[in-house]
Every structure is written in C-alpha cells, then in structure tokens.
Short mmCIF file of C-alpha atoms and ligand atoms in Angstrom, two decimals:
data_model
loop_
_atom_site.label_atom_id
_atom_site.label_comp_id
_atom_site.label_asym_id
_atom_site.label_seq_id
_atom_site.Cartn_x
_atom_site.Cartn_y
_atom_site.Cartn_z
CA UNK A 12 -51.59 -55.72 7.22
CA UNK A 13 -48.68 -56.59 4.43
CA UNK A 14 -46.06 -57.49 6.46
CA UNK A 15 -43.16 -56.97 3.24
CA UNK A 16 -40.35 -55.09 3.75
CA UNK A 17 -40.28 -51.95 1.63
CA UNK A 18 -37.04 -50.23 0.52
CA UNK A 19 -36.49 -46.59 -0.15
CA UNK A 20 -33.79 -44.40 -1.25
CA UNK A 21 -34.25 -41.74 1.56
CA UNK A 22 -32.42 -41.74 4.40
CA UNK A 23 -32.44 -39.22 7.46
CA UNK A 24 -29.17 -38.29 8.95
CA UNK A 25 -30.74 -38.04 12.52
CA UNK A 26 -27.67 -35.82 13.76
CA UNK A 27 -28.92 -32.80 11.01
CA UNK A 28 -32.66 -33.11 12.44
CA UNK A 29 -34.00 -30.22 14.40
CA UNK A 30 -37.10 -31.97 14.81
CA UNK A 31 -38.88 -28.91 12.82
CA UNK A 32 -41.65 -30.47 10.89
CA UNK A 33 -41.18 -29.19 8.23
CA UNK A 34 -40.99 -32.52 5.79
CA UNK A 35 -43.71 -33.87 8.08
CA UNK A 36 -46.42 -31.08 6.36
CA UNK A 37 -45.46 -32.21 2.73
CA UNK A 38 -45.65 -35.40 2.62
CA UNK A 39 -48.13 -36.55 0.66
CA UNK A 40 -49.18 -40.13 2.31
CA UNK A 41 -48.43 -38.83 5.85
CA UNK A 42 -45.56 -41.24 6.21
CA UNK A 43 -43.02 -39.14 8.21
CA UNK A 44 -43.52 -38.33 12.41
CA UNK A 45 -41.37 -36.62 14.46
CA UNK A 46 -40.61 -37.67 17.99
CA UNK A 47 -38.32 -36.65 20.38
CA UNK A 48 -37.33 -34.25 17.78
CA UNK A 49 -36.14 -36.71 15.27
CA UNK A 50 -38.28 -37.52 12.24
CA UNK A 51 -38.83 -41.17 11.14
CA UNK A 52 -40.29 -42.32 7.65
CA UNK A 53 -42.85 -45.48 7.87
CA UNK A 54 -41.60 -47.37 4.96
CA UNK A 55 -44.97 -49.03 4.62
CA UNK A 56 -46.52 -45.50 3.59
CA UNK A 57 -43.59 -43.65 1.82
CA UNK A 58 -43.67 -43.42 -2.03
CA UNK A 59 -40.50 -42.35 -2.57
CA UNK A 60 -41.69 -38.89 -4.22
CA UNK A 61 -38.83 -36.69 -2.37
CA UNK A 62 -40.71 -33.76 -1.76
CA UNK A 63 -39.14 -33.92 2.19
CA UNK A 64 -35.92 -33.48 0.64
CA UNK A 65 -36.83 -30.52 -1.02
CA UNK A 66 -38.73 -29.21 1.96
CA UNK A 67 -35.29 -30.06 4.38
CA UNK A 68 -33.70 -26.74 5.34
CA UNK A 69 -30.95 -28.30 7.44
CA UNK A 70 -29.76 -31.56 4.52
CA UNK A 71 -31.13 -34.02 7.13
CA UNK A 72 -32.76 -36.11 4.53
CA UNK A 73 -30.82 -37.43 1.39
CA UNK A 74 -30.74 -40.31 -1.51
CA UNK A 75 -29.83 -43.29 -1.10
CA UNK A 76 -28.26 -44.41 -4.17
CA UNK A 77 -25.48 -47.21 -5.57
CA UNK A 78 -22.28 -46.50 -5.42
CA UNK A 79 -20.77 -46.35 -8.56
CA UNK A 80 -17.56 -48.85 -7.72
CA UNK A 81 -20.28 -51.59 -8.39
CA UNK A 82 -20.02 -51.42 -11.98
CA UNK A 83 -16.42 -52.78 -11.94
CA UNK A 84 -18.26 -56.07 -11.02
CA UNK A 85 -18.73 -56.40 -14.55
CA UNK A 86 -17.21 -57.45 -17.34
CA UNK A 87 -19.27 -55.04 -19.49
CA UNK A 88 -20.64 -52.22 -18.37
CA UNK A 89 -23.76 -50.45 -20.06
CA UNK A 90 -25.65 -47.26 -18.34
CA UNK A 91 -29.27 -46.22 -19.54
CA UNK A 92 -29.55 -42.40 -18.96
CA UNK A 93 -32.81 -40.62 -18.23
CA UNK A 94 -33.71 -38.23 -20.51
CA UNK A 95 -33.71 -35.45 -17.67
CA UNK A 96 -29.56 -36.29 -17.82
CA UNK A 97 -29.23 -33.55 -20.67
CA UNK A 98 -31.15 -30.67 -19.22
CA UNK A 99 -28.62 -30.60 -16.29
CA UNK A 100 -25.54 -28.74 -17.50
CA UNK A 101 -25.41 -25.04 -19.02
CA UNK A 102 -25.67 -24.54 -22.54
CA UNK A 103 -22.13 -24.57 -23.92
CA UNK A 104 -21.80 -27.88 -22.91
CA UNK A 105 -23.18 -30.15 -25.99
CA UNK A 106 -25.48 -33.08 -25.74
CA UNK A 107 -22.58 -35.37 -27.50
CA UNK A 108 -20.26 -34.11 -24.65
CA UNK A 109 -22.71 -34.54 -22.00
CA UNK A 110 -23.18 -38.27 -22.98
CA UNK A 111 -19.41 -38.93 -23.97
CA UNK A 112 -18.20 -37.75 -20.16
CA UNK A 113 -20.63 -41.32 -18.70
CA UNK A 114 -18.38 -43.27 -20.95
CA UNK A 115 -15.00 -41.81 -19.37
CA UNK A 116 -16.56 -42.91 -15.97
CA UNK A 117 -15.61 -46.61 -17.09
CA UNK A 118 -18.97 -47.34 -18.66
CA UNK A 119 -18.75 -49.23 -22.21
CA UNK A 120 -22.20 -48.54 -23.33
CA UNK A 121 -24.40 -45.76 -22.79
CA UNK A 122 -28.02 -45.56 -23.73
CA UNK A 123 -30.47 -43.03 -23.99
CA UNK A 124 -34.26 -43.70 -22.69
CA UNK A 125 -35.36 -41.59 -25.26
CA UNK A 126 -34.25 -44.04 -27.92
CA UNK A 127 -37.69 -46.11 -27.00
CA UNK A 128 -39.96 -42.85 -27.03
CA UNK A 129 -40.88 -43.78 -30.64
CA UNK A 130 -41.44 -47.46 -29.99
CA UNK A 131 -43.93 -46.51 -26.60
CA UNK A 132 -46.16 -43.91 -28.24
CA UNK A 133 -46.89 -46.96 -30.74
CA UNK A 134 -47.30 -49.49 -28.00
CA UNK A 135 -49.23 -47.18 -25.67
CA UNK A 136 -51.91 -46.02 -28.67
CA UNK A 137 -53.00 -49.68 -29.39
CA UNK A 138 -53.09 -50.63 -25.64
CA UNK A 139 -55.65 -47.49 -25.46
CA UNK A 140 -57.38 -48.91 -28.55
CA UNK A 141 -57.75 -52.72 -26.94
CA UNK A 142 -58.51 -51.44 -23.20
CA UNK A 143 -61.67 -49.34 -24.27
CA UNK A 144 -62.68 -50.34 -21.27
CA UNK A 145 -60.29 -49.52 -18.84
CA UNK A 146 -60.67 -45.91 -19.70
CA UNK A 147 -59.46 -43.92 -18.37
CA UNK A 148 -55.49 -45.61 -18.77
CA UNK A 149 -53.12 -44.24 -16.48
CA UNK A 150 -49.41 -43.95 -17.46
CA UNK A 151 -47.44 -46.52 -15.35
CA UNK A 152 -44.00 -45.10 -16.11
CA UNK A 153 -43.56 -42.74 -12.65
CA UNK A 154 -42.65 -45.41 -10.07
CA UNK A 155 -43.78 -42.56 -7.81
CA UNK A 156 -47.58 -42.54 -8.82
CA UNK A 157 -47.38 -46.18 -8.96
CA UNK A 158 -47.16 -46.39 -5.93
CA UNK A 159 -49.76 -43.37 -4.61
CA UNK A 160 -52.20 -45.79 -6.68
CA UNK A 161 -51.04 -48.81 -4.60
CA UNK A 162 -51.61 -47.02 -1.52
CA UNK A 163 -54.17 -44.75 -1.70
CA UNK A 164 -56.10 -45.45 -5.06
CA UNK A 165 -56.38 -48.97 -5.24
CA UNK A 166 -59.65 -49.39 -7.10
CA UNK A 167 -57.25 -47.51 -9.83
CA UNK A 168 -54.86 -50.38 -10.39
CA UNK A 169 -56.83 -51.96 -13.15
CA UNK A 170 -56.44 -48.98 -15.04
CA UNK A 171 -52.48 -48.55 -14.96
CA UNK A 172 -50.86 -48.71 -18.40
CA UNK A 173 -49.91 -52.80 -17.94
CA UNK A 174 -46.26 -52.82 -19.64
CA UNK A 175 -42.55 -52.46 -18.30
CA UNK A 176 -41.22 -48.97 -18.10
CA UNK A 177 -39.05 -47.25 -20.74
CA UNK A 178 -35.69 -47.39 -19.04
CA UNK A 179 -36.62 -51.32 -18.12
CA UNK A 180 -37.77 -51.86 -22.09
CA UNK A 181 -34.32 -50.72 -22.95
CA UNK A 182 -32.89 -52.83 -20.09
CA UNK A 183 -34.24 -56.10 -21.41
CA UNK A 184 -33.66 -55.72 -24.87
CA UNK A 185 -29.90 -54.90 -24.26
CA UNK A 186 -28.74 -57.56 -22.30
CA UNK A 187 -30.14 -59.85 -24.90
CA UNK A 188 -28.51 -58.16 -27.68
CA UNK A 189 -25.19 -57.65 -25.76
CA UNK A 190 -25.27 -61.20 -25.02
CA UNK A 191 -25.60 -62.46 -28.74
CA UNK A 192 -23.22 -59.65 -30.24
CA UNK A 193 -20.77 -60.00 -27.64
CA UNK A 194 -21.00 -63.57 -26.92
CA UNK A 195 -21.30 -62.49 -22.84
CA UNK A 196 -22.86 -64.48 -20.39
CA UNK A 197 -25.83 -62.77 -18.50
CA UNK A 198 -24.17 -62.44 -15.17
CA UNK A 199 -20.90 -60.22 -16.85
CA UNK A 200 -23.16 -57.89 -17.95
CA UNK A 201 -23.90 -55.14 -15.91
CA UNK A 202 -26.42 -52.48 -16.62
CA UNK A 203 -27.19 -49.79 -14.53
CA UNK A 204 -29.47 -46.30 -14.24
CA UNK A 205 -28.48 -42.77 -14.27
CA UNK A 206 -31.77 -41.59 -12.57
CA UNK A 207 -33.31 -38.35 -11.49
CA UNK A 208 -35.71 -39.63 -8.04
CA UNK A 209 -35.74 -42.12 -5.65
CA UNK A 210 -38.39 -43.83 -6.44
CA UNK A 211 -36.26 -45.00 -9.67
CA UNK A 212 -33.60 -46.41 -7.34
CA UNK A 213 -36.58 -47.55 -5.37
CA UNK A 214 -38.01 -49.25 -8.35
CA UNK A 215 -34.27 -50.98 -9.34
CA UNK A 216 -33.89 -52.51 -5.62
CA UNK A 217 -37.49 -53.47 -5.39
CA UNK A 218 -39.44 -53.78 -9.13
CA UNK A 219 -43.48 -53.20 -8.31
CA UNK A 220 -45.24 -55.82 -10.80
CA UNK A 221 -41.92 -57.06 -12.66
CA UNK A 222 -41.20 -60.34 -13.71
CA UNK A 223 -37.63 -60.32 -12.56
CA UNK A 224 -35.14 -58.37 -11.37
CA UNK A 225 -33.58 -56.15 -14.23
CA UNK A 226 -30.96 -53.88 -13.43
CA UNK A 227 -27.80 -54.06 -11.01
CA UNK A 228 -27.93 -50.58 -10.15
CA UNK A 229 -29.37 -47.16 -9.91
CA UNK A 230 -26.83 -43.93 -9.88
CA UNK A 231 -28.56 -40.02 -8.86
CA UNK A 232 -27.95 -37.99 -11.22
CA UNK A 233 -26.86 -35.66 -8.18
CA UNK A 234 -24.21 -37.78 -7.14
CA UNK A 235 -22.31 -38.42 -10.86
CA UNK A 236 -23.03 -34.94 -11.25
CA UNK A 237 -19.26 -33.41 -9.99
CA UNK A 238 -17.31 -36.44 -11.83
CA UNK A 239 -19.11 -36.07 -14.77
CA UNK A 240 -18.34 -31.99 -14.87
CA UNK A 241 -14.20 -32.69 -14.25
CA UNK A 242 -14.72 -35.07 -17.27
CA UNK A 243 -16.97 -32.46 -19.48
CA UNK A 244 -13.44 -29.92 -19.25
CA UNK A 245 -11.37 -32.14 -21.05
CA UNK A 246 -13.96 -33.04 -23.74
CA UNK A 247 -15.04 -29.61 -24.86
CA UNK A 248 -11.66 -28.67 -26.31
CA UNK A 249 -11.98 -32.20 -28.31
CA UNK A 250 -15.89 -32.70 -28.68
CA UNK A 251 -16.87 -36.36 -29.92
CA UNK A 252 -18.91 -37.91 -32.70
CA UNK A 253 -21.51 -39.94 -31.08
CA UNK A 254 -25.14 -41.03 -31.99
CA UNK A 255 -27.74 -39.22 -29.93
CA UNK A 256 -31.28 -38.96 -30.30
CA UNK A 257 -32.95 -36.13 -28.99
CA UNK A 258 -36.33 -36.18 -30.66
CA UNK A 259 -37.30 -38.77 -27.86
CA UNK A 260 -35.96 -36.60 -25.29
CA UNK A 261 -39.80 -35.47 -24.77
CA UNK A 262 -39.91 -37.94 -22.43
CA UNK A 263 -38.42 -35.59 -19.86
CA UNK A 264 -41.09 -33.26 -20.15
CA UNK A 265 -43.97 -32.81 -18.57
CA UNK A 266 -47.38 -32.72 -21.29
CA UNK A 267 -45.73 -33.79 -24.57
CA UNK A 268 -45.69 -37.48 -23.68
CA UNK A 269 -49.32 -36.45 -23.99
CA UNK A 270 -49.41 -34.52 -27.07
CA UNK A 271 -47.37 -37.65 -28.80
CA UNK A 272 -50.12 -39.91 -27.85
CA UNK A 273 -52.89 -38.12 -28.24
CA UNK A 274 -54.61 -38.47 -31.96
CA UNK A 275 -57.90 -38.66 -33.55
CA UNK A 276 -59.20 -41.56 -32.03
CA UNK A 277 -57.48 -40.61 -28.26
CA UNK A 278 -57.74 -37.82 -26.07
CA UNK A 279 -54.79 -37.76 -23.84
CA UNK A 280 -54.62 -35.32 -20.42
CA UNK A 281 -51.22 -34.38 -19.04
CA UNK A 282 -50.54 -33.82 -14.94
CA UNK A 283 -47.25 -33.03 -13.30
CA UNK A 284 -46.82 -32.40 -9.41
CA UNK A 285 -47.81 -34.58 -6.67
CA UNK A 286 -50.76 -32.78 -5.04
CA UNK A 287 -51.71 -32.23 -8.69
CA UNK A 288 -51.56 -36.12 -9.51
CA UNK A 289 -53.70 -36.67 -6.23
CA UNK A 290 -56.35 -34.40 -7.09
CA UNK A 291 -57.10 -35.73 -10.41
CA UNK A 292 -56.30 -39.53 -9.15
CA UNK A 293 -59.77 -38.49 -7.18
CA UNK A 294 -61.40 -37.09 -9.81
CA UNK A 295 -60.66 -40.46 -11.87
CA UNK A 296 -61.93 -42.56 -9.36
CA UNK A 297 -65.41 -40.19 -9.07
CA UNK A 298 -65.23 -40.80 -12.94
CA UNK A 299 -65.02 -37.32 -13.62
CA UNK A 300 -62.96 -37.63 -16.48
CA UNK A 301 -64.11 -40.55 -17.77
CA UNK A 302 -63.82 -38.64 -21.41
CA UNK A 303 -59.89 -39.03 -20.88
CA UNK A 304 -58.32 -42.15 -23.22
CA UNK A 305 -55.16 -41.35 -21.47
CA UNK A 306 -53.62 -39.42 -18.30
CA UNK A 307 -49.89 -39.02 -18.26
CA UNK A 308 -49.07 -38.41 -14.60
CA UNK A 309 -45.29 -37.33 -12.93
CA UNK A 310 -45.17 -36.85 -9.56
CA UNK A 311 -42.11 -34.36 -9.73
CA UNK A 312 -42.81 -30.71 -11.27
CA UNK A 313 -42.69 -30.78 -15.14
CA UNK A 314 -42.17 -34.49 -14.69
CA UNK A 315 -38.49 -35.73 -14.54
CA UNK A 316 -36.49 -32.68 -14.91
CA UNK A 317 -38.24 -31.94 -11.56
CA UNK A 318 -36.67 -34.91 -9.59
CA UNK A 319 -35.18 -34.42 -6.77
CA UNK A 320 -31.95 -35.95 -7.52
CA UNK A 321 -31.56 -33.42 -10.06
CA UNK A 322 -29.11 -30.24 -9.89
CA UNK A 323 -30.75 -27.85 -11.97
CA UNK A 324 -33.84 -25.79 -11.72
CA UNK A 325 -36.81 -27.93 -13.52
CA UNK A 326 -38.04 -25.17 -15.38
CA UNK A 327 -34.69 -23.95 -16.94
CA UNK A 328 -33.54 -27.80 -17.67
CA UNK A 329 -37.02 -27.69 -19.54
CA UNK A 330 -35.96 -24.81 -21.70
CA UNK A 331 -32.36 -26.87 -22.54
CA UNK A 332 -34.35 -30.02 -23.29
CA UNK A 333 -36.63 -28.23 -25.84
CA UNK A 334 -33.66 -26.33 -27.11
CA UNK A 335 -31.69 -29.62 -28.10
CA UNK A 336 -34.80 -31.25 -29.40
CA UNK A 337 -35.11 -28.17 -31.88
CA UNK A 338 -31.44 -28.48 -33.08
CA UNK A 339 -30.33 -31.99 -32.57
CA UNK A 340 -29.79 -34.12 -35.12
CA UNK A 341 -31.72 -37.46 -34.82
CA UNK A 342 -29.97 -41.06 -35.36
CA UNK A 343 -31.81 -43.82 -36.70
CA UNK A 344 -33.77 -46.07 -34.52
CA UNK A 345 -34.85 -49.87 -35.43
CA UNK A 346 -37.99 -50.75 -33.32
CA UNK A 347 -38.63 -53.73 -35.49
CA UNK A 348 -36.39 -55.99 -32.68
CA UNK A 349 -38.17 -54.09 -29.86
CA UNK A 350 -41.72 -54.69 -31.49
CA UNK A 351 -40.41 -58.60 -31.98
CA UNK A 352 -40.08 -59.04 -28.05
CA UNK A 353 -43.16 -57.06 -27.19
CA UNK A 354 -45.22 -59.49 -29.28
CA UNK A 355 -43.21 -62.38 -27.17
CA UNK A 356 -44.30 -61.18 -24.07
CA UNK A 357 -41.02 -60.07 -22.97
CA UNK A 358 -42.19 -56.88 -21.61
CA UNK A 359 -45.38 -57.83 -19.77
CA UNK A 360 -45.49 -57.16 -15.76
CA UNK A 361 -47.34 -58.99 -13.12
CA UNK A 362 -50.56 -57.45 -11.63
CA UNK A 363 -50.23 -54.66 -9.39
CA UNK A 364 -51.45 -55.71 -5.72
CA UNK A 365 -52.80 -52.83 -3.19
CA UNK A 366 -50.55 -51.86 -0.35
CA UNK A 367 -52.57 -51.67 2.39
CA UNK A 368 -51.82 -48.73 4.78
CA UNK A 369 -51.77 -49.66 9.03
CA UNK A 370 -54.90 -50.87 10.06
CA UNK A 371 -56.12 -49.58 13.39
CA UNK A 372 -56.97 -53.23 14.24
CA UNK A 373 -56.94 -56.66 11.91
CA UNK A 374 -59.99 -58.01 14.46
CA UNK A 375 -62.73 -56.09 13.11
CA UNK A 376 -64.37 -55.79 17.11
CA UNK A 377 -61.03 -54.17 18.16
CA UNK A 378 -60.92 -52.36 14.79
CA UNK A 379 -64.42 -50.63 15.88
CA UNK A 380 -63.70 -50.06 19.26
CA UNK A 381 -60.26 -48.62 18.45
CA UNK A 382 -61.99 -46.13 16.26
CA UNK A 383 -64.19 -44.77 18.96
CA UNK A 384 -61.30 -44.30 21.06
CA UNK A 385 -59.47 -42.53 18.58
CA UNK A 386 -63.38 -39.94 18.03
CA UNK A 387 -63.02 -39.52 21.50
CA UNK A 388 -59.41 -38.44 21.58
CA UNK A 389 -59.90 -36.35 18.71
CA UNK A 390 -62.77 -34.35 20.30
CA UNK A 391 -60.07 -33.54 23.28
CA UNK A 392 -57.80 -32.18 20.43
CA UNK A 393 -57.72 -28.25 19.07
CA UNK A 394 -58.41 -29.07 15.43
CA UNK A 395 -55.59 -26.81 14.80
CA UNK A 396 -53.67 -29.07 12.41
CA UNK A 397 -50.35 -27.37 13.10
CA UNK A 398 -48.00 -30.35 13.06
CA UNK A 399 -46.23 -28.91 15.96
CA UNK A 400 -46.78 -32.43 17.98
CA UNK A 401 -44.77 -34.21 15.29
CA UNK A 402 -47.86 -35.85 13.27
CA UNK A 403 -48.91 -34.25 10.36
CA UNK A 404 -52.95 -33.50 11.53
CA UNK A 405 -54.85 -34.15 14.93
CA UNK A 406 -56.51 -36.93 13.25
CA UNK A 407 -52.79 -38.80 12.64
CA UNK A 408 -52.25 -37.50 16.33
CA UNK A 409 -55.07 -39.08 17.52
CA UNK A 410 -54.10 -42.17 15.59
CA UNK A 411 -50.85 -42.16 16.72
CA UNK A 412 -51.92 -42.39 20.18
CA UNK A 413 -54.51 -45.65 19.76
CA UNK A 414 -51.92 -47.22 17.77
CA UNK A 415 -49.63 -46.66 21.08
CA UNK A 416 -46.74 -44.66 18.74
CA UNK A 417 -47.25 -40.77 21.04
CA UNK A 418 -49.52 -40.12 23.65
CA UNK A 419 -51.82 -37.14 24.41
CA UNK A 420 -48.64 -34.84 25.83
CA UNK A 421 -47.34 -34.77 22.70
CA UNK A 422 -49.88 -31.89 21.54
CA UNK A 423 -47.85 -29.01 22.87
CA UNK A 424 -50.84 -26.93 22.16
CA UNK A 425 -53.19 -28.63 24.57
CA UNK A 426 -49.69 -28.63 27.15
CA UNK A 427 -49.35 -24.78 26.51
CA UNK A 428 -53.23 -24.64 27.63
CA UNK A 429 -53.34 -27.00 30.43
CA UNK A 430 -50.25 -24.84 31.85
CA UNK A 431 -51.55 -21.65 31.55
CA UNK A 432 -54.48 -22.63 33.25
CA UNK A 433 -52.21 -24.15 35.65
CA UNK A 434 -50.93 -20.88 36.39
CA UNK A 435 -54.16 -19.16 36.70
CA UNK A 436 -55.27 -21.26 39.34
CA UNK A 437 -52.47 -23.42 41.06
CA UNK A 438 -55.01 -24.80 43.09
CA UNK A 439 -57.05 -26.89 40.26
CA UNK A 440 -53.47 -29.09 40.26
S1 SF4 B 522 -37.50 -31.09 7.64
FE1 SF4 B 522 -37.80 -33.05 8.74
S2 SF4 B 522 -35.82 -34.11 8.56
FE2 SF4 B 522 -35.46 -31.94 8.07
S3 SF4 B 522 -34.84 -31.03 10.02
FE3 SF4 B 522 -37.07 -30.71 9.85
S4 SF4 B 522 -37.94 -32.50 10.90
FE4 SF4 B 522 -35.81 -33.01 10.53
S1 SF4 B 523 -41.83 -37.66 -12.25
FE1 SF4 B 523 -40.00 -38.70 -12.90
S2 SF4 B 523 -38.45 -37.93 -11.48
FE2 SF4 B 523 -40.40 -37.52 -10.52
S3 SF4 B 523 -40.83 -39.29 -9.19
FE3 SF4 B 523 -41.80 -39.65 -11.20
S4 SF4 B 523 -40.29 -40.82 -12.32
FE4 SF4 B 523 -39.21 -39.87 -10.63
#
C-alpha cells in the first residue's frame, strides 16, 4: 500500500450533507462512503473528475481552489487561461474583452493555452511515428484520466503520451522568457492557472510525473467568474486591441484535438465522458483497438468546456468556442523557441508509477483469508446494489466490513428484513 499523501480540490462541507448517496453512485473509482450520514472521499482512490459535485443536490461538495490574493506575492504576475475560459460568457461579450477583464484583476500577462495547440499537434504526430510500438498512445493532457490509468489501468501507463501538458509547456517556456526579457529572478515571477476541474488544481499542488514544481497557483474558473463579469461592464463600452488566437482554441473541444492529429499515416479516436473513457480504457487493454495510433480522452463531457468548475452549459460553451474559431482573427505564433526547448529536454516528465488501490491485506496468508471472509459476508448480503448502506455496491459493503470501516448493520435492507421478521415472530428474538 502507497502510503503518499494525495491532495484534491474537493472538499465536503459536512454541515450541507444529508447523507443521501447520491455522489456515492457516481463515482467512478468508488472513492466516496457515507457513514453516519456524512460522506467521506478516500483520497487514495479519488481522481479528482468532479462528477459528485455535479451529482450534489444540497452544494455539500465544492472546489478547492487558490485564492487569488496569492498573486500579489509577485513581482510579476502572468495567468495561462484554459481554452474553455472563452466559451463561458454570452455572445456580446468579445473574446478580446473576455481576456482584457484577467488583466484588470492585477495580472500583467495573460496567456492563452491555445497558443501551443499548433506546436503539440507537431510534437504529438512524431511521438506517434517513433512509439509504433506503444500503439495505441493515449493523450496524457486530462490530469483526470491520468490518474483513472494510475489507478485502475496500470498496465496502460506505458502507453500515455510521455510529454508535459499544454498549460505546463506554456508555463516553462514563460518563466524563462520573462526572466531574460525582464531581467526577473525566478522566484518574482508568479504564474498561475485559470482552470476549468479539479484535477487541474490537483495537478498544480501535486504534478503526477513532473520534473518540478511549475506553477504557484490554480484559480476555478467558477470562482473569477463574478469579478471578471463587474470588470467585462466597463470594457464593452471601450473594447481593447489585444492579440488572441483562437484557431488553437480546439483544444477545448472534445474530438478535434483528434481530427488535428489524425493524418495519413495516423488514425486518431476521440472519447469524452468518464464512464465513456473507462469503457474504452478496457477495450485498450483487451487490445481491441489496437488499429488506433491515437486516443484523445477527457474525462468531463465534450472535454473541458464540461468541467465542473465551469459556469456554463458544456454544450452551448461548445457552440461559442466554434463560433469564435470561425470569426477570430489569428495572431502569429513562433514555435521555433518552443521546438528549441523540446529538443533540450525541457519538457520531458518522469515515468508514471501505479497507484495502488487498499489492499485487503499486504501478508498474502491474511490477504487470502480476508477474501474468504469478505465471499462469506457477501453471500449474507441482498445483491441489491442500492447504496442505501453508504457504500457504493454489496461487494464495497462487504469490503468495508473486513477492512473494519462499517459493519453488517449498516445494510438497512438486511435491518428492514431481520425486523420484519422480528415482528412476525417476537419469539425467534
Ligand atoms: S450527494 Fe453526497 S455530499 Fe451531497 S448530500 Fe448527498 S451524500 Fe452528502
Ligand atoms: S476533461 Fe478537461 S476539465 Fe475535465 S477533468 Fe479532464 S482536464 Fe479537467
């Protein structure tokens, strides 16, 4: 068992818990339980994909993210936006304006993920082309499905795209270039993420396979969201000239990171949704699609736009996205220095390690005998898989219970039983 500490940016407010069970049935890896009627998350199983949040009725699970006073720290401030930013706000509010309101929040930079788009199609086609082998590769650049693959896909890890992620590309090469231009010193730059999930603040606090630590901060796009809008008022009457680049705001979307890769030589295969990306992360591993060069997986529903830090409905932020793609105009983008550091190494990641999920037993003799226990419990159970005793199956129930975290009472099904036929015949008691 990995004993490591894992962070997360989800937090549950136990005072707003009814104890319904309701995030316990989504999630995907089984992390959450509720006892007593308050849910817990096991941090060693969450991934950070924030489909309890959505599934929260009562707002009893929220983000954790930075608060944005840390970027007066810094001498010089720089935020890298994801491209899921601009499909947020209605459309009389212009992508210039949309990216001039972060610099009125007392940023002095602001940078666009989609200005590496370009530069990763390239990078991402010849790593296909020298990994022939590897086949199928598997996009590395959802922090959530990194971590699925960790957890429950390990013999996949090999087969993860082996490079930084955009925003962290971006992050690199800008503190190097703000240091030269500006003649800073590392630690007075500051450079932070506008982000649409948790797992991106996730992956800021605690970088899976990275060299180093690389930015000083992670801000939901939920939470900048109402500061941004008093900021967007003022701005419209006097709209600014400012460089934008929406052709690489494909990012965002679902299936045309995909399309942009795919070519004559490379078949690419686009999936979006979490039980989506777990069905075909089994198929993979059967090597069911081993005709696949490249799968682009997102863990959130048309990929970013459908993070859950997000305000707007995924779909319609999809239809803005496209909309300024079709009509932006495009400023130029030099990925000769980008291409310069990539041949240095400055991009490469460490290997990916498997996060092992509880054990039932690290001695394999208790292991065994642990398992029978937990048959024999599970035999005694209804099979109904209702959730109702705070697990999310009768087989985590029954698990539970050997692993000494609930005991047998806590199947109100079997209670409802055993005091009905209490009833029926007091004198069985
Ligand atoms: S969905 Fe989960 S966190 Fe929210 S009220 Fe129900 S049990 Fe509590
Ligand atoms: S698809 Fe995008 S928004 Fe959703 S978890 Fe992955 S990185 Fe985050």
């Amino acid at each position: 068992m990995d004993n490591k500490k894992y962070f997360h940016a989800l937090q549950i407010l136990e005072d707003n818990c009814t104890g319904c069970t309701a995030c316990v049935r989504v999630c995907p890896t089984e992390a959450i339980r509720v006892r007593d009627r308050k849910a817990h998350i096991d941090p060693n199983r969450c991934v950070d994909c924030g489909e309890c949040i959505f599934a929260c009725q009562f707002h009893a699970i929220i983000p954790r993210s930075d608060p944005l006073d840390l970027i007066h720290n810094f001498k010089y401030k720089v935020a890298i936006i994801s491209t899921s930013y601009f499909g947020q706000f209605t459309e009389d509010i212009s992508y210039e304006v949309a990216k001039q309101a972060l610099y009125e929040l007392g940023f002095d930079d602001v940078q666009e993920e989609a200005m590496v788009t370009e530069f990763m199609v390239k990078v991402i086609q010849n790593y296909i082309r020298a990994n022939r082998d590897k086949r199928p590769i598997i996009s590395s650049n959802c922090p959530t499905v990194v971590r699925l693959i960790q957890l429950k896909y390990p013999s996949l890890l090999p087969n993860l795209f082996h490079l930084e992620a955009p925003m962290s590309i971006l992050t690199r090469y800008l503190r190097e270039k703000i240091q030269e231009e500006k003649g800073l010193k590392e630690d007075d730059i500051g450079i932070f993420l506008i982000v649409p999930c948790a797992a991106h603040v996730t992956a800021v606090h605690q970088p899976e396979g990275a060299y180093k630590h690389l930015q000083d901060g992670a801000f939901s796009i939920g939470m900048i969201y109402g500061k941004v809008r008093e900021h967007i008022k003022n701005l419209q009457n006097n709209p600014p000239q400012i460089a934008t680049y929406p052709k690489g705001l494909t990012w965002a979307l679902s299936g045309v990171q995909a399309e942009l890769v795919d070519c004559e030589d490379i078949r690419a295969l686009s999936v979006n949704g979490v039980e989506n990306v777990m069905e075909i992360l089994s198929r993979v591993e059967d090597h069911y699609l081993d005709q696949y060069d490249y799968i682009v997986m997102r863990s959130c529903t048309n990929g970013c736009v459908g993070g859950c830090f997000n305000v707007e409905n995924p779909f319609v932020a999809m239809s803005r996205i496209k909309k300024m793609i079709k009509e932006g105009e495009n400023g130029e983008v030099d990925i000769h220095e980008l291409e310069e550091l990539y041949d240095e190494g400055e991009f490469d990641v460490a290997p990916l390690t498997p996060r092992p999920i509880m054990e039932l037993d690290t001695d394999i003799k208790a292991a065994i005998r642990k398992m029978k226990q937990l048959n024999e419990i599970l035999t005694s159970l209804p099979g109904l898989n209702c959730s109702a005793c705070g697990s999310p199956s009768c087989y985590a129930l029954a698990e539970d219970i050997v692993l000494g975290k609930a005991t047998i009472e806590d199947c109100v099904v079997l209670l409802k039983r055993h005091s009905k036929e209490d009833e029926q015949d007091p004198q069985q008691k």
